[in-house]
């Protein structure tokens, strides 16, 4: 009967070799029926096998332990935590360049609930702080360090921030087997307000200091106050500062009293025109075009009227007030620290602004040539030697530049002194016969060195102590000489002069960065096993 029903021994044999599978039950063994919730993975513990003893080793069948700030896996012995007495910028930079598994043990976190940190709110706060820093002109590496410090202080020690020119993102992986959480924020508006920048740095410093307890609510409240704060100087003060800056720059290149007032008037008119078009939504490129026209127009008018003054100094003074030195320094700094995408975008921004200035000045000079203005190119290069007056003019230039950057009053005097030292150094090197480019680089290196020392002393950003101090070193004369030569159809001479101006500008940026890095090169972080790691050399590969 069994054979008739098709259950005989011959029917139980496989019909072909394809039916022979490693998962086919052996003859005589019934297949085991598994429940839906029963583990079927090859990693499941076989029935009858005792669970492994508790301990750090475990076995291949034990459930993986999650990674947390309090219970890190012992695969690597982490370095001891950095003492809080060292600047948080240095601590965060050093840890950002380390792999996650060898970073120092987490620092004491700020107050949080028993269920752990509120990941979403911490990431949002971190991005908002990074947005203010990046919009204020801070370098990409410093923005990442600040974001990492905030996230780490609130218990997210496995956070990885990423900064580009207009986009900030941060990813937090709660455990080695958990799903990562990511958030991003776009920087759409940029503004220069170093008072707000300093306030954000103080907030990050307080958050990253274990002795100061700041809850998430308190951090959000302080951040909202920073956003709502008005600028420290009214509009009329900024306009007057722009005029004084141009007048001081014209004195620096050989102008007299008449030239001072003419350059100041041109800069004030250019500033007002730029604000007028900015309020009506005109892009920044065209704002620079119209801002460069009034100083150039006044200089050409003086030449047409045949007034015996250095008309070239009027135009040069107006250029000093417009050259984007701050953006150039930030671009080169990002490139030298490995943030090539951000550096490329910032250099492109500098190029557009510089082209806008060139267009504005060239249009006015060309029109002046049609009306019979005959500028003297040699006048631009023949700068009289007036050391005391030039030192005073350079310090006035730095002072007004700091006001335009909306710096705190306590930092204005420090950066003015730093700029005066830079100009004295530059003048002494030029008097000794050193060419302009290396002289500028050495003077800018001192600016970067002293600015970094001041920032480390105050646990603040280095920008308020550096940016305004490079004002007297900007290549205003070389830029105007190149534009004048191009307008007179001497392209070879004009392009050579503009190339020289670009070399001086790059020397400023590289000198500032080299001075800043030199201060870190010989200063060890207290308690750190080694100095801040640098990027590995690629040797062209």
PDB file of N, CA and C in Angstrom, residues 203-277:
ATOM      1  N   UNK A 203      30.445  81.473  23.485  1.00  0.00           N
ATOM      2  CA  UNK A 203      29.438  80.454  23.755  1.00  0.00           C
ATOM      3  C   UNK A 203      30.026  79.052  23.600  1.00  0.00           C
ATOM      4  N   UNK A 204      30.783  78.824  22.539  1.00  0.00           N
ATOM      5  CA  UNK A 204      31.403  77.508  22.339  1.00  0.00           C
ATOM      6  C   UNK A 204      32.402  77.217  23.454  1.00  0.00           C
ATOM      7  N   UNK A 205      33.137  78.233  23.882  1.00  0.00           N
ATOM      8  CA  UNK A 205      34.099  78.042  24.970  1.00  0.00           C
ATOM      9  C   UNK A 205      33.395  77.646  26.257  1.00  0.00           C
ATOM     10  N   UNK A 206      32.263  78.280  26.574  1.00  0.00           N
ATOM     11  CA  UNK A 206      31.524  77.937  27.791  1.00  0.00           C
ATOM     12  C   UNK A 206      30.917  76.544  27.686  1.00  0.00           C
ATOM     13  N   UNK A 207      30.419  76.182  26.492  1.00  0.00           N
ATOM     14  CA  UNK A 207      29.829  74.852  26.328  1.00  0.00           C
ATOM     15  C   UNK A 207      30.882  73.766  26.494  1.00  0.00           C
ATOM     16  N   UNK A 208      32.081  73.991  25.991  1.00  0.00           N
ATOM     17  CA  UNK A 208      33.131  72.972  26.031  1.00  0.00           C
ATOM     18  C   UNK A 208      33.917  72.972  27.328  1.00  0.00           C
ATOM     19  N   UNK A 209      33.613  73.866  28.268  1.00  0.00           N
ATOM     20  CA  UNK A 209      34.296  73.898  29.560  1.00  0.00           C
ATOM     21  C   UNK A 209      33.502  73.081  30.562  1.00  0.00           C
ATOM     22  N   UNK A 210      34.068  72.014  31.140  1.00  0.00           N
ATOM     23  CA  UNK A 210      33.296  71.174  32.069  1.00  0.00           C
ATOM     24  C   UNK A 210      32.827  71.927  33.310  1.00  0.00           C
ATOM     25  N   UNK A 211      33.575  72.939  33.742  1.00  0.00           N
ATOM     26  CA  UNK A 211      33.199  73.654  34.960  1.00  0.00           C
ATOM     27  C   UNK A 211      31.961  74.518  34.772  1.00  0.00           C
ATOM     28  N   UNK A 212      31.590  74.819  33.542  1.00  0.00           N
ATOM     29  CA  UNK A 212      30.433  75.664  33.258  1.00  0.00           C
ATOM     30  C   UNK A 212      29.316  74.779  32.719  1.00  0.00           C
ATOM     31  N   UNK A 213      28.212  74.705  33.441  1.00  0.00           N
ATOM     32  CA  UNK A 213      27.083  73.881  33.022  1.00  0.00           C
ATOM     33  C   UNK A 213      26.103  74.738  32.230  1.00  0.00           C
ATOM     34  N   UNK A 214      25.919  74.379  30.969  1.00  0.00           N
ATOM     35  CA  UNK A 214      24.982  75.079  30.095  1.00  0.00           C
ATOM     36  C   UNK A 214      24.064  74.029  29.477  1.00  0.00           C
ATOM     37  N   UNK A 215      22.798  74.097  29.810  1.00  0.00           N
ATOM     38  CA  UNK A 215      21.840  73.171  29.225  1.00  0.00           C
ATOM     39  C   UNK A 215      21.564  73.555  27.780  1.00  0.00           C
ATOM     40  N   UNK A 216      20.868  72.669  27.080  1.00  0.00           N
ATOM     41  CA  UNK A 216      20.518  72.968  25.695  1.00  0.00           C
ATOM     42  C   UNK A 216      19.622  74.197  25.609  1.00  0.00           C
ATOM     43  N   UNK A 217      18.698  74.332  26.561  1.00  0.00           N
ATOM     44  CA  UNK A 217      17.806  75.492  26.551  1.00  0.00           C
ATOM     45  C   UNK A 217      18.590  76.783  26.746  1.00  0.00           C
ATOM     46  N   UNK A 218      19.546  76.765  27.664  1.00  0.00           N
ATOM     47  CA  UNK A 218      20.359  77.957  27.896  1.00  0.00           C
ATOM     48  C   UNK A 218      21.214  78.281  26.678  1.00  0.00           C
ATOM     49  N   UNK A 219      21.763  77.258  26.026  1.00  0.00           N
ATOM     50  CA  UNK A 219      22.570  77.500  24.825  1.00  0.00           C
ATOM     51  C   UNK A 219      21.723  78.091  23.704  1.00  0.00           C
ATOM     52  N   UNK A 220      20.493  77.579  23.533  1.00  0.00           N
ATOM     53  CA  UNK A 220      19.607  78.143  22.520  1.00  0.00           C
ATOM     54  C   UNK A 220      19.252  79.595  22.849  1.00  0.00           C
ATOM     55  N   UNK A 221      19.038  79.887  24.122  1.00  0.00           N
ATOM     56  CA  UNK A 221      18.689  81.256  24.506  1.00  0.00           C
ATOM     57  C   UNK A 221      19.834  82.214  24.200  1.00  0.00           C
ATOM     58  N   UNK A 222      21.062  81.823  24.541  1.00  0.00           N
ATOM     59  CA  UNK A 222      22.208  82.679  24.257  1.00  0.00           C
ATOM     60  C   UNK A 222      22.434  82.837  22.759  1.00  0.00           C
ATOM     61  N   UNK A 223      22.205  81.772  22.003  1.00  0.00           N
ATOM     62  CA  UNK A 223      22.374  81.865  20.553  1.00  0.00           C
ATOM     63  C   UNK A 223      21.341  82.812  19.945  1.00  0.00           C
ATOM     64  N   UNK A 224      20.114  82.786  20.470  1.00  0.00           N
ATOM     65  CA  UNK A 224      19.090  83.708  19.970  1.00  0.00           C
ATOM     66  C   UNK A 224      19.448  85.156  20.293  1.00  0.00           C
ATOM     67  N   UNK A 225      20.023  85.388  21.457  1.00  0.00           N
ATOM     68  CA  UNK A 225      20.459  86.742  21.805  1.00  0.00           C
ATOM     69  C   UNK A 225      21.574  87.213  20.882  1.00  0.00           C
ATOM     70  N   UNK A 226      22.486  86.324  20.541  1.00  0.00           N
ATOM     71  CA  UNK A 226      23.571  86.690  19.626  1.00  0.00           C
ATOM     72  C   UNK A 226      23.008  87.077  18.265  1.00  0.00           C
ATOM     73  N   UNK A 227      22.017  86.338  17.793  1.00  0.00           N
ATOM     74  CA  UNK A 227      21.417  86.644  16.495  1.00  0.00           C
ATOM     75  C   UNK A 227      20.672  87.971  16.515  1.00  0.00           C
ATOM     76  N   UNK A 228      20.009  88.291  17.637  1.00  0.00           N
ATOM     77  CA  UNK A 228      19.200  89.504  17.705  1.00  0.00           C
ATOM     78  C   UNK A 228      20.012  90.761  17.980  1.00  0.00           C
ATOM     79  N   UNK A 229      21.221  90.615  18.472  1.00  0.00           N
ATOM     80  CA  UNK A 229      22.005  91.785  18.837  1.00  0.00           C
ATOM     81  C   UNK A 229      22.260  92.683  17.622  1.00  0.00           C
ATOM     82  N   UNK A 230      22.152  93.971  17.848  1.00  0.00           N
ATOM     83  CA  UNK A 230      22.420  94.939  16.802  1.00  0.00           C
ATOM     84  C   UNK A 230      23.923  95.125  16.643  1.00  0.00           C
ATOM     85  N   UNK A 231      24.310  95.667  15.504  1.00  0.00           N
ATOM     86  CA  UNK A 231      25.715  95.925  15.265  1.00  0.00           C
ATOM     87  C   UNK A 231      26.228  96.974  16.255  1.00  0.00           C
ATOM     88  N   UNK A 232      27.494  96.903  16.649  1.00  0.00           N
ATOM     89  CA  UNK A 232      28.001  97.838  17.667  1.00  0.00           C
ATOM     90  C   UNK A 232      28.144  99.267  17.181  1.00  0.00           C
ATOM     91  N   UNK A 233      28.184  99.488  15.874  1.00  0.00           N
ATOM     92  CA  UNK A 233      28.393 100.837  15.343  1.00  0.00           C
ATOM     93  C   UNK A 233      27.230 101.202  14.424  1.00  0.00           C
ATOM     94  N   UNK A 234      26.722 102.432  14.511  1.00  0.00           N
ATOM     95  CA  UNK A 234      25.646 102.857  13.595  1.00  0.00           C
ATOM     96  C   UNK A 234      26.157 103.020  12.174  1.00  0.00           C
ATOM     97  N   UNK A 235      25.221 103.219  11.258  1.00  0.00           N
ATOM     98  CA  UNK A 235      25.567 103.285   9.841  1.00  0.00           C
ATOM     99  C   UNK A 235      26.454 104.480   9.530  1.00  0.00           C
ATOM    100  N   UNK A 236      26.181 105.629  10.163  1.00  0.00           N
ATOM    101  CA  UNK A 236      26.976 106.812   9.835  1.00  0.00           C
ATOM    102  C   UNK A 236      28.427 106.655  10.283  1.00  0.00           C
ATOM    103  N   UNK A 237      28.656 105.889  11.356  1.00  0.00           N
ATOM    104  CA  UNK A 237      30.027 105.625  11.794  1.00  0.00           C
ATOM    105  C   UNK A 237      30.744 104.748  10.773  1.00  0.00           C
ATOM    106  N   UNK A 238      30.055 103.764  10.228  1.00  0.00           N
ATOM    107  CA  UNK A 238      30.668 102.901   9.216  1.00  0.00           C
ATOM    108  C   UNK A 238      31.000 103.683   7.951  1.00  0.00           C
ATOM    109  N   UNK A 239      30.102 104.585   7.546  1.00  0.00           N
ATOM    110  CA  UNK A 239      30.370 105.390   6.363  1.00  0.00           C
ATOM    111  C   UNK A 239      31.569 106.312   6.587  1.00  0.00           C
ATOM    112  N   UNK A 240      31.622 106.944   7.769  1.00  0.00           N
ATOM    113  CA  UNK A 240      32.767 107.804   8.078  1.00  0.00           C
ATOM    114  C   UNK A 240      34.055 107.000   8.151  1.00  0.00           C
ATOM    115  N   UNK A 241      33.975 105.776   8.670  1.00  0.00           N
ATOM    116  CA  UNK A 241      35.166 104.929   8.744  1.00  0.00           C
ATOM    117  C   UNK A 241      35.661 104.565   7.351  1.00  0.00           C
ATOM    118  N   UNK A 242      34.747 104.334   6.412  1.00  0.00           N
ATOM    119  CA  UNK A 242      35.160 104.039   5.033  1.00  0.00           C
ATOM    120  C   UNK A 242      35.894 105.223   4.420  1.00  0.00           C
ATOM    121  N   UNK A 243      35.392 106.452   4.694  1.00  0.00           N
ATOM    122  CA  UNK A 243      36.075 107.633   4.186  1.00  0.00           C
ATOM    123  C   UNK A 243      37.444 107.828   4.795  1.00  0.00           C
ATOM    124  N   UNK A 244      37.546 107.650   6.122  1.00  0.00           N
ATOM    125  CA  UNK A 244      38.854 107.793   6.777  1.00  0.00           C
ATOM    126  C   UNK A 244      39.839 106.738   6.304  1.00  0.00           C
ATOM    127  N   UNK A 245      39.342 105.538   6.045  1.00  0.00           N
ATOM    128  CA  UNK A 245      40.226 104.471   5.549  1.00  0.00           C
ATOM    129  C   UNK A 245      40.823 104.862   4.203  1.00  0.00           C
ATOM    130  N   UNK A 246      39.986 105.350   3.295  1.00  0.00           N
ATOM    131  CA  UNK A 246      40.490 105.748   1.979  1.00  0.00           C
ATOM    132  C   UNK A 246      41.442 106.928   2.084  1.00  0.00           C
ATOM    133  N   UNK A 247      41.127 107.902   2.967  1.00  0.00           N
ATOM    134  CA  UNK A 247      42.025 109.033   3.142  1.00  0.00           C
ATOM    135  C   UNK A 247      43.365 108.627   3.703  1.00  0.00           C
ATOM    136  N   UNK A 248      43.360 107.715   4.691  1.00  0.00           N
ATOM    137  CA  UNK A 248      44.622 107.238   5.259  1.00  0.00           C
ATOM    138  C   UNK A 248      45.428 106.459   4.233  1.00  0.00           C
ATOM    139  N   UNK A 249      44.749 105.661   3.412  1.00  0.00           N
ATOM    140  CA  UNK A 249      45.459 104.907   2.373  1.00  0.00           C
ATOM    141  C   UNK A 249      46.077 105.841   1.341  1.00  0.00           C
ATOM    142  N   UNK A 250      45.373 106.923   0.990  1.00  0.00           N
ATOM    143  CA  UNK A 250      45.943 107.882   0.035  1.00  0.00           C
ATOM    144  C   UNK A 250      47.168 108.576   0.619  1.00  0.00           C
ATOM    145  N   UNK A 251      47.151 108.862   1.917  1.00  0.00           N
ATOM    146  CA  UNK A 251      48.334 109.439   2.570  1.00  0.00           C
ATOM    147  C   UNK A 251      49.484 108.442   2.589  1.00  0.00           C
ATOM    148  N   UNK A 252      49.158 107.187   2.725  1.00  0.00           N
ATOM    149  CA  UNK A 252      50.174 106.136   2.767  1.00  0.00           C
ATOM    150  C   UNK A 252      50.958 106.054   1.460  1.00  0.00           C
ATOM    151  N   UNK A 253      50.300 106.372   0.340  1.00  0.00           N
ATOM    152  CA  UNK A 253      50.960 106.275  -0.966  1.00  0.00           C
ATOM    153  C   UNK A 253      51.396 107.644  -1.483  1.00  0.00           C
ATOM    154  N   UNK A 254      51.461 108.653  -0.600  1.00  0.00           N
ATOM    155  CA  UNK A 254      52.061 109.925  -0.997  1.00  0.00           C
ATOM    156  C   UNK A 254      51.132 111.100  -1.129  1.00  0.00           C
ATOM    157  N   UNK A 255      49.844 110.965  -0.794  1.00  0.00           N
ATOM    158  CA  UNK A 255      48.902 112.060  -0.935  1.00  0.00           C
ATOM    159  C   UNK A 255      49.037 113.092   0.173  1.00  0.00           C
ATOM    160  N   UNK A 256      48.529 114.289  -0.104  1.00  0.00           N
ATOM    161  CA  UNK A 256      48.534 115.371   0.872  1.00  0.00           C
ATOM    162  C   UNK A 256      47.160 115.585   1.466  1.00  0.00           C
ATOM    163  N   UNK A 257      46.940 116.799   1.987  1.00  0.00           N
ATOM    164  CA  UNK A 257      45.680 117.101   2.661  1.00  0.00           C
ATOM    165  C   UNK A 257      44.521 117.095   1.666  1.00  0.00           C
ATOM    166  N   UNK A 258      44.716 117.739   0.509  1.00  0.00           N
ATOM    167  CA  UNK A 258      43.653 117.775  -0.503  1.00  0.00           C
ATOM    168  C   UNK A 258      43.306 116.379  -0.987  1.00  0.00           C
ATOM    169  N   UNK A 259      44.324 115.594  -1.229  1.00  0.00           N
ATOM    170  CA  UNK A 259      44.100 114.215  -1.676  1.00  0.00           C
ATOM    171  C   UNK A 259      43.367 113.420  -0.599  1.00  0.00           C
ATOM    172  N   UNK A 260      43.699 113.660   0.665  1.00  0.00           N
ATOM    173  CA  UNK A 260      43.049 112.954   1.778  1.00  0.00           C
ATOM    174  C   UNK A 260      41.543 113.183   1.734  1.00  0.00           C
ATOM    175  N   UNK A 261      41.127 114.431   1.635  1.00  0.00           N
ATOM    176  CA  UNK A 261      39.699 114.733   1.653  1.00  0.00           C
ATOM    177  C   UNK A 261      39.010 114.257   0.372  1.00  0.00           C
ATOM    178  N   UNK A 262      39.689 114.351  -0.755  1.00  0.00           N
ATOM    179  CA  UNK A 262      39.098 113.863  -2.003  1.00  0.00           C
ATOM    180  C   UNK A 262      38.899 112.347  -1.969  1.00  0.00           C
ATOM    181  N   UNK A 263      39.896 111.622  -1.477  1.00  0.00           N
ATOM    182  CA  UNK A 263      39.770 110.165  -1.372  1.00  0.00           C
ATOM    183  C   UNK A 263      38.676 109.778  -0.379  1.00  0.00           C
ATOM    184  N   UNK A 264      38.591 110.524   0.743  1.00  0.00           N
ATOM    185  CA  UNK A 264      37.548 110.243   1.725  1.00  0.00           C
ATOM    186  C   UNK A 264      36.162 110.479   1.127  1.00  0.00           C
ATOM    187  N   UNK A 265      36.004 111.578   0.380  1.00  0.00           N
ATOM    188  CA  UNK A 265      34.718 111.861  -0.245  1.00  0.00           C
ATOM    189  C   UNK A 265      34.348 110.791  -1.264  1.00  0.00           C
ATOM    190  N   UNK A 266      35.308 110.362  -2.073  1.00  0.00           N
ATOM    191  CA  UNK A 266      35.026 109.313  -3.048  1.00  0.00           C
ATOM    192  C   UNK A 266      34.610 108.005  -2.390  1.00  0.00           C
ATOM    193  N   UNK A 267      35.274 107.630  -1.296  1.00  0.00           N
ATOM    194  CA  UNK A 267      34.925 106.382  -0.614  1.00  0.00           C
ATOM    195  C   UNK A 267      33.547 106.466   0.026  1.00  0.00           C
ATOM    196  N   UNK A 268      33.200 107.642   0.588  1.00  0.00           N
ATOM    197  CA  UNK A 268      31.878 107.810   1.192  1.00  0.00           C
ATOM    198  C   UNK A 268      30.786 107.695   0.138  1.00  0.00           C
ATOM    199  N   UNK A 269      30.983 108.358  -1.013  1.00  0.00           N
ATOM    200  CA  UNK A 269      30.003 108.260  -2.093  1.00  0.00           C
ATOM    201  C   UNK A 269      29.882 106.820  -2.610  1.00  0.00           C
ATOM    202  N   UNK A 270      31.012 106.148  -2.757  1.00  0.00           N
ATOM    203  CA  UNK A 270      30.972 104.759  -3.199  1.00  0.00           C
ATOM    204  C   UNK A 270      30.272 103.853  -2.209  1.00  0.00           C
ATOM    205  N   UNK A 271      30.507 104.080  -0.921  1.00  0.00           N
ATOM    206  CA  UNK A 271      29.849 103.271   0.109  1.00  0.00           C
ATOM    207  C   UNK A 271      28.348 103.477   0.085  1.00  0.00           C
ATOM    208  N   UNK A 272      27.907 104.723  -0.044  1.00  0.00           N
ATOM    209  CA  UNK A 272      26.476 105.007  -0.073  1.00  0.00           C
ATOM    210  C   UNK A 272      25.819 104.416  -1.327  1.00  0.00           C
ATOM    211  N   UNK A 273      26.504 104.506  -2.459  1.00  0.00           N
ATOM    212  CA  UNK A 273      25.962 103.915  -3.675  1.00  0.00           C
ATOM    213  C   UNK A 273      25.820 102.395  -3.552  1.00  0.00           C
ATOM    214  N   UNK A 274      26.843 101.761  -2.974  1.00  0.00           N
ATOM    215  CA  UNK A 274      26.781 100.309  -2.793  1.00  0.00           C
ATOM    216  C   UNK A 274      25.619  99.916  -1.883  1.00  0.00           C
ATOM    217  N   UNK A 275      25.406 100.656  -0.783  1.00  0.00           N
ATOM    218  CA  UNK A 275      24.282 100.364   0.112  1.00  0.00           C
ATOM    219  C   UNK A 275      22.945 100.613  -0.586  1.00  0.00           C
ATOM    220  N   UNK A 276      22.883 101.644  -1.417  1.00  0.00           N
ATOM    221  CA  UNK A 276      21.645 101.942  -2.132  1.00  0.00           C
ATOM    222  C   UNK A 276      21.245 100.779  -3.039  1.00  0.00           C
ATOM    223  N   UNK A 277      22.206 100.262  -3.797  1.00  0.00           N
ATOM    224  CA  UNK A 277      21.888  99.156  -4.700  1.00  0.00           C
ATOM    225  C   UNK A 277      21.716  97.840  -3.945  1.00  0.00           C
TER     226      UNK A 277
END
